[in-house]
Tab-separated table of C-alpha atoms in Angstrom:
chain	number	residue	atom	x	y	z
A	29	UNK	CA	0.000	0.000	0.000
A	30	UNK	CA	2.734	2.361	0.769
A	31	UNK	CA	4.042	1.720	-2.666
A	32	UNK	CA	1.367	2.686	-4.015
A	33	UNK	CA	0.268	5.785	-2.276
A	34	UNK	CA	3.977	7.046	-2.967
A	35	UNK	CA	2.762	5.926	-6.941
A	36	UNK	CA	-0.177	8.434	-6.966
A	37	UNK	CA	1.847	11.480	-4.978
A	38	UNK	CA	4.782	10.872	-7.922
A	39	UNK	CA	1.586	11.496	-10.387
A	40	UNK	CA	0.259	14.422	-8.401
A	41	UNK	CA	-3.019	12.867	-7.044
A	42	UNK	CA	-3.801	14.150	-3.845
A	43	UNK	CA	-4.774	11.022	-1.572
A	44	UNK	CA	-7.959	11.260	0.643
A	45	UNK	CA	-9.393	8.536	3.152
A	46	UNK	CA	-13.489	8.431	3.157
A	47	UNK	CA	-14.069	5.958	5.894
A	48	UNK	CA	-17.825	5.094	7.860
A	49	UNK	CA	-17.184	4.657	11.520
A	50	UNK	CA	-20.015	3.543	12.816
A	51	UNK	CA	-18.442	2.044	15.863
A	52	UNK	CA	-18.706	5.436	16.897
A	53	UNK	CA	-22.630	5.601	16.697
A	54	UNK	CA	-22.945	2.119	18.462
A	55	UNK	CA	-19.923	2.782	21.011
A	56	UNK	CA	-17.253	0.739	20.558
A	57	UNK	CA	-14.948	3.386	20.038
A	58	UNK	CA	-14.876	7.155	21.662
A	59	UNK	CA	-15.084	9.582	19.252
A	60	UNK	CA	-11.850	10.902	20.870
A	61	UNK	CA	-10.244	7.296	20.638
A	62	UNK	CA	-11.348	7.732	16.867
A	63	UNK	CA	-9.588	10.898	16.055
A	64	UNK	CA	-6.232	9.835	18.127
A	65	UNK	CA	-6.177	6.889	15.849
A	66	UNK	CA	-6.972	8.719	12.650
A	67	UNK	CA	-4.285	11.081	13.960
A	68	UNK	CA	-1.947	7.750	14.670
A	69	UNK	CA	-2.584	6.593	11.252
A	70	UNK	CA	-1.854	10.234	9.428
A	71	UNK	CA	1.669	10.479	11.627
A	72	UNK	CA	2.463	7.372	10.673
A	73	UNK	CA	1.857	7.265	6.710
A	74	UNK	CA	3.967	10.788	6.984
A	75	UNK	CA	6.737	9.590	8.478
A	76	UNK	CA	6.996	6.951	5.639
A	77	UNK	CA	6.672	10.918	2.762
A	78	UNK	CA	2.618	10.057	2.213
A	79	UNK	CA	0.720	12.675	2.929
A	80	UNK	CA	-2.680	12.046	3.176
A	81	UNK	CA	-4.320	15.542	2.432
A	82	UNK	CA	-7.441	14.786	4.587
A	83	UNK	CA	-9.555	11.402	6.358
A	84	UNK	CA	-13.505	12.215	5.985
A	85	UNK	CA	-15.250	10.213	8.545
A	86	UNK	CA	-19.008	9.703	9.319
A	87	UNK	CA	-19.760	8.383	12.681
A	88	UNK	CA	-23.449	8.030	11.681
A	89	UNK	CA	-25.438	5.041	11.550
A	90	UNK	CA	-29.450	4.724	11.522
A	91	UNK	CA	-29.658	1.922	14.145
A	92	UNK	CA	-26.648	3.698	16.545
A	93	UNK	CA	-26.315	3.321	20.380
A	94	UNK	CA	-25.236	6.783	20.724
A	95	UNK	CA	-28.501	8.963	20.441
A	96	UNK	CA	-26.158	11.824	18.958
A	97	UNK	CA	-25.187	9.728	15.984
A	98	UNK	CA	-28.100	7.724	15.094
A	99	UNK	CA	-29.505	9.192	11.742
A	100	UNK	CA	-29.643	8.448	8.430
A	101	UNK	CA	-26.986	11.195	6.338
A	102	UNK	CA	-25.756	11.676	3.262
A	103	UNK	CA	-22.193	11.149	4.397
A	104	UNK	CA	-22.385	7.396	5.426
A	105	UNK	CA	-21.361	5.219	2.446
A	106	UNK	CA	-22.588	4.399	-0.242
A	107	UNK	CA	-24.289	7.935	-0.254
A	108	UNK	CA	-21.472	10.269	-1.512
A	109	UNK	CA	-21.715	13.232	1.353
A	110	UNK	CA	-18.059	12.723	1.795
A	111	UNK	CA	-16.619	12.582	-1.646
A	112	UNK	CA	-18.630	15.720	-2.782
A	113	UNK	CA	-17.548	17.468	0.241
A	114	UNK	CA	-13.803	16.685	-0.637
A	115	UNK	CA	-14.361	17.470	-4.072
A	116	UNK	CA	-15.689	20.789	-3.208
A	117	UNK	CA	-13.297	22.062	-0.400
A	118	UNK	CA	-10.325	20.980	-2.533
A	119	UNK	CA	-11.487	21.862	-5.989
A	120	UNK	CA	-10.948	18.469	-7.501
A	121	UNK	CA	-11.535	17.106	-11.044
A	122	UNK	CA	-14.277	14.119	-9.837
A	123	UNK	CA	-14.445	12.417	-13.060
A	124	UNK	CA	-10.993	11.872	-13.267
A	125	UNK	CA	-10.902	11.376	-9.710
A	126	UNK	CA	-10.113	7.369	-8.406
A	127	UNK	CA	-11.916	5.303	-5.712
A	128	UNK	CA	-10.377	2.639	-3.819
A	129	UNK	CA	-12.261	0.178	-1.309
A	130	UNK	CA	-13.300	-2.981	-0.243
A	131	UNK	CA	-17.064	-2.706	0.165
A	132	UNK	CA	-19.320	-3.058	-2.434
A	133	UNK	CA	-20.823	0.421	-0.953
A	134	UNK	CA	-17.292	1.966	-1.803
A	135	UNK	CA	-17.941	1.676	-5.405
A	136	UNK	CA	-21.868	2.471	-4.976
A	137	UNK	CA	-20.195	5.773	-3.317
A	138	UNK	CA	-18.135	6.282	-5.653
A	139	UNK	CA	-20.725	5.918	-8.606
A	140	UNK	CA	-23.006	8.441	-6.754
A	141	UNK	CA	-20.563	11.052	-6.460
A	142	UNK	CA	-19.863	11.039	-10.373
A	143	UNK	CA	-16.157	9.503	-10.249
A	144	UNK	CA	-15.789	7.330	-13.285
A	145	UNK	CA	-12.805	5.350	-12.049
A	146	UNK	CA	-13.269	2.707	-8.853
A	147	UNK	CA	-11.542	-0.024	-7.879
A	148	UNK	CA	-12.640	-2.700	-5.492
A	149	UNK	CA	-9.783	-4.970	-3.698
A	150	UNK	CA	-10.571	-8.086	-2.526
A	151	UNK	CA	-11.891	-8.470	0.871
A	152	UNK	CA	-14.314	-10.514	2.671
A	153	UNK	CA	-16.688	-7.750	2.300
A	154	UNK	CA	-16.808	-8.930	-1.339
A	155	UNK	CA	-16.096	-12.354	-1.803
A	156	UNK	CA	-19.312	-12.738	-4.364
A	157	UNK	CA	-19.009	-9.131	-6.296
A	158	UNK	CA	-18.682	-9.878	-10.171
A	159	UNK	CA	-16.718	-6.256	-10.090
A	160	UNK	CA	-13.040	-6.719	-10.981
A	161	UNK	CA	-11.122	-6.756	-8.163
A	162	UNK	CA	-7.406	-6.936	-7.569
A	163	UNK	CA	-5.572	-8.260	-4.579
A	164	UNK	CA	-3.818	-5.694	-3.286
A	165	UNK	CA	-3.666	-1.662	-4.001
A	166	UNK	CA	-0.397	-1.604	-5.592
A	167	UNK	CA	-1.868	-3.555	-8.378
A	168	UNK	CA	-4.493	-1.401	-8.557
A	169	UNK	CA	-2.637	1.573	-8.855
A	170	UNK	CA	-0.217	0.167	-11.580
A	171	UNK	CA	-3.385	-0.618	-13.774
A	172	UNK	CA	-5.121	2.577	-13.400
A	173	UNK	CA	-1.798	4.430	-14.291
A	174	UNK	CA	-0.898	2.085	-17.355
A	175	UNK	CA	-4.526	2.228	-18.508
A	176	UNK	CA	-5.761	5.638	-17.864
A	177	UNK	CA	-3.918	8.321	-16.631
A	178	UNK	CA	-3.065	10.969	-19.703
A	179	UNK	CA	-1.387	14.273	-18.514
């Protein structure tokens, strides 16, 4: 993965994580333990030159524990609150924008929002998706780059 994140700084693609947390809505997880982690996570892919230019998180989930976060939204994936948002505070082309996940609601998301370009890896989330997948994201990078990235 780190190979591949370095891949899509060297081709000036600005990487974003869109992530549901709804562990937060049924309390598993503080939203303070969330954002020390997410913080962890950010320090960490730094120190290794991958900047991550921003994590977009909903904590939202319609059958949630937590009375604050129970709700339906347009953030929580597959709706595409979080990849419009991105798009509009960082002024980014979404149709030639890329999508990777391992949900089937990642590339739901991603269709919603307008990108044109998504990529599933495999996971157990997906084991019966007829989507291609590939195994790991370096993979997936190489093939987007060899097949569609014109500058």
């Amino acid at each position: 993965s780190i190979d591949a994140m370095r891949l899509l700084q060297e081709n000036r693609y600005l990487i974003f994580i869109i992530t549901n947390q709804s562990g937060i809505a049924r309390g598993l997880i503080s939203m303070k333990e969330y954002k020390a982690l997410e913080k962890k996570i950010e320090n960490y892919l730094y120190n290794l030159s991958i900047k991550i230019a921003k994590t977009y998180f909903c904590p939202h989930h319609p059958n949630a524990e937590i009375k604050a976060y129970k709700k339906t939204c347009t953030c929580r994936k597959p709706e595409p609150g979080m990849i419009l948002k991105a798009a509009l505070e960082y002024d980014l082309d979404i149709k030639n924008s890329i999508l990777v996940g391992d949900k089937i609601s990642d590339i739901e998301c991603s269709a919603r929002a307008g990108l044109k370009n998504s990529y599933l890896i495999r996971s157990k989330y997906n084991q019966n998706s007829n989507i291609i997948k590939f195994n790991d994201l370096k993979s997936c990078i190489d093939h987007h780059l060899n097949n569609y990235v014109q500058w």
